Every structure is written in structure tokens, then in C-alpha cells.
CSV table of C-alpha atoms in Angstrom, one decimal:
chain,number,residue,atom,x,y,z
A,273,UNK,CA,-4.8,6.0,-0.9
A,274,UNK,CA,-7.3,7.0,-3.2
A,275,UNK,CA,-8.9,10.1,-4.8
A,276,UNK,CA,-12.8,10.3,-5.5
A,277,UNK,CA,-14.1,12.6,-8.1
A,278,UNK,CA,-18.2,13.0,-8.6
A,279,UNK,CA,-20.0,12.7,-11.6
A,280,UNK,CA,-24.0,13.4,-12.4
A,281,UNK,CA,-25.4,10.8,-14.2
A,282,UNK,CA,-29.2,9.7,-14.8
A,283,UNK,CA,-30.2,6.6,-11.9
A,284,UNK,CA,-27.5,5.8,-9.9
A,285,UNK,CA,-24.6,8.4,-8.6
A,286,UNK,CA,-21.4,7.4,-9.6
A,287,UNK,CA,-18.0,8.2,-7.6
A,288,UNK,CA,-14.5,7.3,-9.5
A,289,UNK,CA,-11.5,6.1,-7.2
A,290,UNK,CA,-8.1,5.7,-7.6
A,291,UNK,CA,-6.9,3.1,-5.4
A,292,UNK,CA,-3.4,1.4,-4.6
A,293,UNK,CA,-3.0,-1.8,-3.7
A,294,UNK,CA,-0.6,-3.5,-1.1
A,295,UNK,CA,2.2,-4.3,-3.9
A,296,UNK,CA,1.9,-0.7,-5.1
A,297,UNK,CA,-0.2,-0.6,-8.4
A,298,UNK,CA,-2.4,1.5,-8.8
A,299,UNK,CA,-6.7,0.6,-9.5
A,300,UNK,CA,-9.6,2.3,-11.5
A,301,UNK,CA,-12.3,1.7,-9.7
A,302,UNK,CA,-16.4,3.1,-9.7
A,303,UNK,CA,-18.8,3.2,-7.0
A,304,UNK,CA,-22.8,3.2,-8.3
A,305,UNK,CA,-24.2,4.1,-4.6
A,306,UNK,CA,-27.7,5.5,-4.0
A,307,UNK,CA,-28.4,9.1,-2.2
A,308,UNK,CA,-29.1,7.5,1.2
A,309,UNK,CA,-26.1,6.6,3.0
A,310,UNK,CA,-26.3,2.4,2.7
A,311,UNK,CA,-23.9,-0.3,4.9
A,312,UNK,CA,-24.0,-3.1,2.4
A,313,UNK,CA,-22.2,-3.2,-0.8
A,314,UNK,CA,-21.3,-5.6,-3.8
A,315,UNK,CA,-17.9,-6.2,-5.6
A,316,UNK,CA,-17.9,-6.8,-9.3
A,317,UNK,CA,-14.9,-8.5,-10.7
A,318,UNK,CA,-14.3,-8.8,-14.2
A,319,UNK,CA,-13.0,-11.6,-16.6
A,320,UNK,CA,-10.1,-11.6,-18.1
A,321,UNK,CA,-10.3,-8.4,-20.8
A,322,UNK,CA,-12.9,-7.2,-18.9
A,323,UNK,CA,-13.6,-3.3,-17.6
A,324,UNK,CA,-16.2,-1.8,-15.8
A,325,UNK,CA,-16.8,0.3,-18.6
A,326,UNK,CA,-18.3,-2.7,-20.8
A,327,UNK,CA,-22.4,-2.1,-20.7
A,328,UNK,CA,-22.8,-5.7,-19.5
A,329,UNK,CA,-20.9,-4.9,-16.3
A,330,UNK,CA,-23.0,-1.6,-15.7
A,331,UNK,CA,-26.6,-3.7,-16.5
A,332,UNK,CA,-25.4,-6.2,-14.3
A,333,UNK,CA,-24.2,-3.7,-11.7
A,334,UNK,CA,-27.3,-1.5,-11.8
A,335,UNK,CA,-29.3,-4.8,-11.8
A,336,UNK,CA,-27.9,-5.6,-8.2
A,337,UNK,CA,-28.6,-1.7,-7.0
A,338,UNK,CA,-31.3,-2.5,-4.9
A,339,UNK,CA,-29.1,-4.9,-2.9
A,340,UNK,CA,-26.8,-2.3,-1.9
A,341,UNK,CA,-24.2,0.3,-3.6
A,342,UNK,CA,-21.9,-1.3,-6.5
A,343,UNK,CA,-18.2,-0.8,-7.0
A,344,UNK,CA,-16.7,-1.6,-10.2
A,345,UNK,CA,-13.4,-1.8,-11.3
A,346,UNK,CA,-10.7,-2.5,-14.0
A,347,UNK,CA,-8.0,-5.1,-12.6
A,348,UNK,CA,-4.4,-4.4,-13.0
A,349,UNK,CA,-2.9,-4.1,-16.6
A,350,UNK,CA,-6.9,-3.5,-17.2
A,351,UNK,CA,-7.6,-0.2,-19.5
A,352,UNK,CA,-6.3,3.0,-16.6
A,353,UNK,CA,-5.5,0.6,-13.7
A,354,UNK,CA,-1.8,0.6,-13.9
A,355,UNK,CA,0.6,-2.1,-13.6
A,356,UNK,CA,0.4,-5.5,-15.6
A,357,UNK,CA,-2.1,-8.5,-15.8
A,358,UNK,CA,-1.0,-11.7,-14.6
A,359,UNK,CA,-4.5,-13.2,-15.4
A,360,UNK,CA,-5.7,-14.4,-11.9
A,361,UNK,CA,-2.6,-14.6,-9.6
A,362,UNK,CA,-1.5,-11.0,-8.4
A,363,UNK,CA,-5.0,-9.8,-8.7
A,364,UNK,CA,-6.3,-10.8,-5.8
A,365,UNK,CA,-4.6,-7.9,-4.5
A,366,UNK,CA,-6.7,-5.6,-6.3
A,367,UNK,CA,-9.8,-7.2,-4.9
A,368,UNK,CA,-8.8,-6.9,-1.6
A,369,UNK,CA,-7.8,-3.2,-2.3
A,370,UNK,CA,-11.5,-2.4,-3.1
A,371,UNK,CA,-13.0,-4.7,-0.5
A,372,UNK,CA,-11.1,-2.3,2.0
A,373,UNK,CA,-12.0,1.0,0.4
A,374,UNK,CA,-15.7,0.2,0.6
A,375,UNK,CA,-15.2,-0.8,4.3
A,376,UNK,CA,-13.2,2.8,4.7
A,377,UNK,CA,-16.3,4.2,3.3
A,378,UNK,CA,-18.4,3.0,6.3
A,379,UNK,CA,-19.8,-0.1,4.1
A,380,UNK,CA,-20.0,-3.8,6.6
A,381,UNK,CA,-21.4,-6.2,4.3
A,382,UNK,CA,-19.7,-6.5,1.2
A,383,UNK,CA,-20.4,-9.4,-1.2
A,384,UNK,CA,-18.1,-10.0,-4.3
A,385,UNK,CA,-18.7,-11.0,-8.0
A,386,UNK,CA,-16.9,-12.5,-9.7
A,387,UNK,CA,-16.8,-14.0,-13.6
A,388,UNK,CA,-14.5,-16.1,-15.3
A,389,UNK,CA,-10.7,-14.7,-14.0
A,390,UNK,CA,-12.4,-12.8,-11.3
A,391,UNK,CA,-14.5,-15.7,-10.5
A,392,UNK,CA,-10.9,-17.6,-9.1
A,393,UNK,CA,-10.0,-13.8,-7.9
A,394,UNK,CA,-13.3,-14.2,-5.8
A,395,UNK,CA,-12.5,-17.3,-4.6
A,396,UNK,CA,-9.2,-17.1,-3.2
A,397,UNK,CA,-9.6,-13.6,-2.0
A,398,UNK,CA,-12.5,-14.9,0.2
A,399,UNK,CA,-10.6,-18.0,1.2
A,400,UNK,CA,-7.4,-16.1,2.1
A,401,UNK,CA,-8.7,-12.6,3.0
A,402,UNK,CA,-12.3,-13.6,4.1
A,403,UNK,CA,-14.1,-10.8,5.8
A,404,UNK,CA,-17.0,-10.5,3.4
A,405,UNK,CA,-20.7,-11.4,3.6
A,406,UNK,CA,-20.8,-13.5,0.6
A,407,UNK,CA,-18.9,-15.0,-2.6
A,408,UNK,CA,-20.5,-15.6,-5.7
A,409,UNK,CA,-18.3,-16.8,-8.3
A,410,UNK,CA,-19.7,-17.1,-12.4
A,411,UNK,CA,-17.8,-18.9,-14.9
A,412,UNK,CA,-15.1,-19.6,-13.2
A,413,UNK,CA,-12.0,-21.9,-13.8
A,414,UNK,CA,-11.4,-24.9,-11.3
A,415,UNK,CA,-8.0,-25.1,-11.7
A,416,UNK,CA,-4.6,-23.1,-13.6
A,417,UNK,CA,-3.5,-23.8,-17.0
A,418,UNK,CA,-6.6,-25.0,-18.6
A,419,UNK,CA,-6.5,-25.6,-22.1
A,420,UNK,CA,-9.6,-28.5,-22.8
A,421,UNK,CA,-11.4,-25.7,-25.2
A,422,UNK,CA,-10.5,-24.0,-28.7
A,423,UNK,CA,-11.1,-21.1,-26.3
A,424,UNK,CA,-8.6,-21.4,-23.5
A,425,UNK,CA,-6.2,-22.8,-26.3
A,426,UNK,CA,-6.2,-19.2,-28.2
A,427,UNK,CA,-6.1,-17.3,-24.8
A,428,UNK,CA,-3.0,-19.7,-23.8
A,429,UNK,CA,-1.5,-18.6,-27.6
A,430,UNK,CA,-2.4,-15.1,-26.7
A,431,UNK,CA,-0.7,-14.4,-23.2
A,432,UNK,CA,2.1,-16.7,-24.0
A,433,UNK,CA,3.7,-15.3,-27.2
A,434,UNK,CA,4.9,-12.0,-27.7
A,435,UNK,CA,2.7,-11.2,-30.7
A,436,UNK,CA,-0.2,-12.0,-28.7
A,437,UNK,CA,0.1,-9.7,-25.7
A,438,UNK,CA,1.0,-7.1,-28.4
A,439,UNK,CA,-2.5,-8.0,-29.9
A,440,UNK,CA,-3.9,-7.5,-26.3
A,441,UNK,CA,-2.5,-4.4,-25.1
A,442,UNK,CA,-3.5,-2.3,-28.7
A,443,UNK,CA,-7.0,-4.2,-29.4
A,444,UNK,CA,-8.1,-4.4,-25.9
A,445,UNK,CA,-6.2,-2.3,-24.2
A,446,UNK,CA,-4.8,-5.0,-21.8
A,447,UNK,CA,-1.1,-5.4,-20.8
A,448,UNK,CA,-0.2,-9.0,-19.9
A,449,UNK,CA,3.4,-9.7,-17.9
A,450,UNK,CA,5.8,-11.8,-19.3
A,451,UNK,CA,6.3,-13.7,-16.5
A,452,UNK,CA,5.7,-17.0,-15.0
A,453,UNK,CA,3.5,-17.4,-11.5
A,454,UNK,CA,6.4,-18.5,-9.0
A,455,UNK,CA,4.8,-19.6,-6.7
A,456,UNK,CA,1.8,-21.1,-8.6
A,457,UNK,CA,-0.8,-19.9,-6.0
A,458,UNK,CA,-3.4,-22.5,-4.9
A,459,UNK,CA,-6.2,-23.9,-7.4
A,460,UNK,CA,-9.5,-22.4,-6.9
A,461,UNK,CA,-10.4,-25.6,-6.1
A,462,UNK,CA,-7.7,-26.7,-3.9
A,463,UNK,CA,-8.8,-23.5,-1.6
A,464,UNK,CA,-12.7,-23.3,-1.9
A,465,UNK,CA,-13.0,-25.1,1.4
A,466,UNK,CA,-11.8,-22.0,3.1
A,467,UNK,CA,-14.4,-19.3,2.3
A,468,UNK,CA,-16.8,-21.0,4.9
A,469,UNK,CA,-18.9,-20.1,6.7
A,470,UNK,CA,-19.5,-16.9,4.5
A,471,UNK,CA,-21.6,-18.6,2.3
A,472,UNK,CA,-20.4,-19.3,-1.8
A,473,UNK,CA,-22.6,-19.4,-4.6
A,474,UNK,CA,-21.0,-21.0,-7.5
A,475,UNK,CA,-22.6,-20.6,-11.4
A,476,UNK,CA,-22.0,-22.1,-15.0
A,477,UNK,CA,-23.2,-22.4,-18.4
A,478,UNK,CA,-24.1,-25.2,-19.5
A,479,UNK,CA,-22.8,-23.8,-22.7
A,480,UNK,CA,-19.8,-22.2,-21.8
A,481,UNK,CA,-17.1,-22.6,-24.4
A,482,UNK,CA,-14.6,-22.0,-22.4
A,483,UNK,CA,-14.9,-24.3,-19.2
A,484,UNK,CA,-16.8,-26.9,-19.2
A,485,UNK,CA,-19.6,-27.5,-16.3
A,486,UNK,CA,-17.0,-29.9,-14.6
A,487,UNK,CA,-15.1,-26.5,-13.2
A,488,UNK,CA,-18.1,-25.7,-11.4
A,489,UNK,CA,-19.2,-28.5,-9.8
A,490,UNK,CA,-15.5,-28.9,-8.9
A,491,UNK,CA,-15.2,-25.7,-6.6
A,492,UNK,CA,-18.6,-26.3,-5.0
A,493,UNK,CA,-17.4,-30.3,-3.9
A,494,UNK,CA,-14.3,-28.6,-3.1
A,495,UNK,CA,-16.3,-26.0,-0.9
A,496,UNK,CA,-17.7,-26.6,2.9
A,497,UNK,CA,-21.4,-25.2,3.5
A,498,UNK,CA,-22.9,-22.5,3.5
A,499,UNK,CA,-22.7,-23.6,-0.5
A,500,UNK,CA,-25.2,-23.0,-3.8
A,501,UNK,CA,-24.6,-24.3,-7.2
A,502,UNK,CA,-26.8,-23.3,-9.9
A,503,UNK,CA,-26.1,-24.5,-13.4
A,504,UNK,CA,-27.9,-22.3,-15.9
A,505,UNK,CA,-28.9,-24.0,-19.4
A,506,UNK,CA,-27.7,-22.3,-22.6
A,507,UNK,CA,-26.0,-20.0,-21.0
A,508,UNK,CA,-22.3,-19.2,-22.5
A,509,UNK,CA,-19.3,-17.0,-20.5
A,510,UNK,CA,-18.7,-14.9,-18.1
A,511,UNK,CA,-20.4,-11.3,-18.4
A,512,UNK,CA,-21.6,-11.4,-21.8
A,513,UNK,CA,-23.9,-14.5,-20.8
A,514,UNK,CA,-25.6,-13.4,-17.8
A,515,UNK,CA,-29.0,-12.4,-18.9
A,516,UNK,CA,-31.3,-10.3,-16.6
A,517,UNK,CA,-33.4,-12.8,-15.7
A,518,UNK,CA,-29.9,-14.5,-13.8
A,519,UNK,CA,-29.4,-11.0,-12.9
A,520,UNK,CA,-32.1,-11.2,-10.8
A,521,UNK,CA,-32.1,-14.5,-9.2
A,522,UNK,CA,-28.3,-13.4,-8.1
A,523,UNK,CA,-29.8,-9.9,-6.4
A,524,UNK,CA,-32.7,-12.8,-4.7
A,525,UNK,CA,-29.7,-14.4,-3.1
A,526,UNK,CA,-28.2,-12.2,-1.8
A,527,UNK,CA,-30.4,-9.9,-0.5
A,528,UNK,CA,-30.4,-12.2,2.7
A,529,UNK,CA,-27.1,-12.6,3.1
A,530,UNK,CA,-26.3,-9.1,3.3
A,531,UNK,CA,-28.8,-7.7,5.5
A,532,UNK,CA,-28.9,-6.5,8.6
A,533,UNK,CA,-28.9,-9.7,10.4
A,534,UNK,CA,-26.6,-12.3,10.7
A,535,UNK,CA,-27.1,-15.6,8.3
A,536,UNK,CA,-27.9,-18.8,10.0
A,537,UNK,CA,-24.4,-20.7,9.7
């Protein structure tokens, strides 16, 4: 179910959803589309803390406009989506509920997006739901539990204690469950080989401070072909990292895979 309200804004027109996903929580979601009706679309999903209201999100969103429309969205326990975060697992619900929206709204190649938490989202959502035209993951984690960085130490402190997801939900606005994964779902790496043939692009920092380069080139060994792996010098995490000139490069690459014809598998 879902509810769209219009807004005029200079460049892109923007439509707000409210969507529900499968397990019942309900998703903020935006769509940047152009006035001419368009078939293909791309997914952006956040990192951890992340919201499609950040202004990295929208330049990397309108960055990608020529390659089709651009939903946004805030995952669960994120800012107005409802329900609680549990940082990577249940999420991939909330992908698959805008993946199916955008179909709904007549869109047939859809490529996702994803950085850092959404990265893994990405990557299990296409090897367990499939049906899109391309993955592209940024920043993302190879496997659960991670704590080789100062970084991923003080997020493990924060969603772990109580004080910390106090911290979270005033400061940032992001509510983090209590609870323990059980089951463990599978290791972004453990699943990659799945997603083929639709075609996976996996990207990292060099300078990433909070996985090292070793994630990266772990999901795309892990991954069958179609498969890309670019590792970008000096650049750090997740949205905040991704300059323009990446921006761009990304939009290059995908631009094939979700036109009108079908990719060579």
C-alpha cells in the first residue's frame, strides 16, 4: 500500500510514498522522476544512519537522473519510516518493498544502490529476490560482526548498549532493536554468487576507515560474472565519499545495463 503526494521543486519532480513492507512496517520513500513517462529506474540505499534527506544522497541521486527516475528512501527505524533498525538483516525487506513499487509504477529495469549497510542490503536482496537489471554495491561489508576498525568498534559500542541506541535515536534520529539476528542471515559474501547473471558492480575506498579494501575484493571473488570491481584511491565511506567524478563513472555503467536491450550474459 502506499500513498503519493506531489511536490514542485526546481529540476527533478519529486513524488513522496508511503510504503509497507511484507513484515508490516511501514517506509518513507521519494521518487525524483522526469516529466516523460521513463521504464528504467535506480534504487538508492542508504548506510547505516543514512536518509534520503542527507544532500549527498540527493547529489548522488540527481547525478544518476539521466539514467532513469530515482527512488530514495529512509530504511526502517530510519528518521519517518517506522519500525526499528536491525542494521542490515530485516532490511532487505524494505528494499524489496520499493523495488516492487517502482515495478507497480510501470518501471522494468530497476538497478539498486547501495552503500555501506545498504551495500549488504543490495547484495542479498539481488541474490535472494533477483529481478533487477543491475547491483552496485559501495562500501560495503563482506561479512557480520566486523569490528577490525576504531570505526566499526564504536558502532558495535553504539548498537549494543543501551546508552548508545539512546544516543542514536535523539542525535540521529535512528531507533536500533534490541535484539539479536536469529537466524544470522547469510554473509554478503557467502551469497554474492547468486546475483548472477544480473550483473554486480562492487566499489571501495582505498581509504575507508571503516572496512578495509579486503571486504570488497571479498564479495566480487565470492561473485559469478557478469562482475566489476573498481577500487577508488583516497576515497573514504559510504555516501559522504562518493565524489561526482565517481558519480559519474557509476551513471557510465549503468546506462547499458539498463537500456532497452538486453545485456550480453
Amino acid at each position: 500500500m502506499s500513498d503519493a503526494i506531489d511536490h514542485s521543486i526546481a529540476g527533478p519532480q519529486e513524488e513522496r510514498f508511503w510504503l509497507t513492507t511484507s513484515d508490516g512496517v511501514g517506509i518513507d520513500a521519494v521518487l525524483l522522476r522526469r516529466a516523460e513517462p521513463r521504464t528504467t529506474a535506480v534504487v538508492l540505499a542508504n548506510g547505516f544512519t543514512g536518509t534520503y534527506r542527507s544532500p549527498h544522497t540527493r547529489a548522488i541521486a540527481e547525478g544518476l537522473m539521466s539514467v532513469g527516475d530515482v527512488m530514495t528512501f529512509d530504511f526502517r527505524g530510519h528518521h519517518g519510516s517506522g519500525g526499528q533498525s536491525t542494521v542490515g538483516n530485516a532490511e532487505i525487506h524494505d528494499l524489496e518493498a520499493v523495488v516492487s513499487r517502482l515495478r507497480e509504477l510501470g518501471y522494468s529495469r530497476i538497478a539498486t544502490v547501495g552503500f555501506s549497510m545498504g551495500a549488504a542490503v543490495a547484495v542479498r536482496h539481488g541474490a535472494i529476490y533477483g529481478g533487477v537489471s543491475a547491483v552496485v554495491s559501495i562500501s560495503g561489508p563482506s561479512r557480520w560482526y566486523y569490528q577490525g576498525t576504531r570505526s566499526m568498534r564504536l558502532l558495535h559500542l553504539g548498537i549494543g548498549r543501551s546508552m548508545g541506541r539512546a544516543f542514536l535515536r535523539r542525535f540521529r534520529k535512528v531507533r536500533v532493536t534490541d535484539r539479536r539476528w536469529d537466524p544470522t542471515p547469510a554473509e554478503p559474501r557467502e551469497i554474492a554468487g547468486e546475483i548472477s547473471p544480473t550483473p554486480l558492480l562492487v566499489i571501495h575506498g582505498d581509504a575507508d576507515s571503516y572496512f578495509p579494501v579486503s571486504h570488497a575484493t571479498a564479495v566480487y571473488d565470492a561473485a559469478r560474472h557478469p562482475k566489476d570491481l573498481w577500487i577508488v584511491p583516497g576515497m573514504g565511506h559510504a555516501e559522504r565519499a562518493v565524489a561526482p567524478e565517481l558519480v559519474v563513472r557509476v551513471r557510465d555503467w549503468l546506462k547499458p545495463r539498463l537500456s532497452a536491450t538486453e545485456p550480453e550474459k
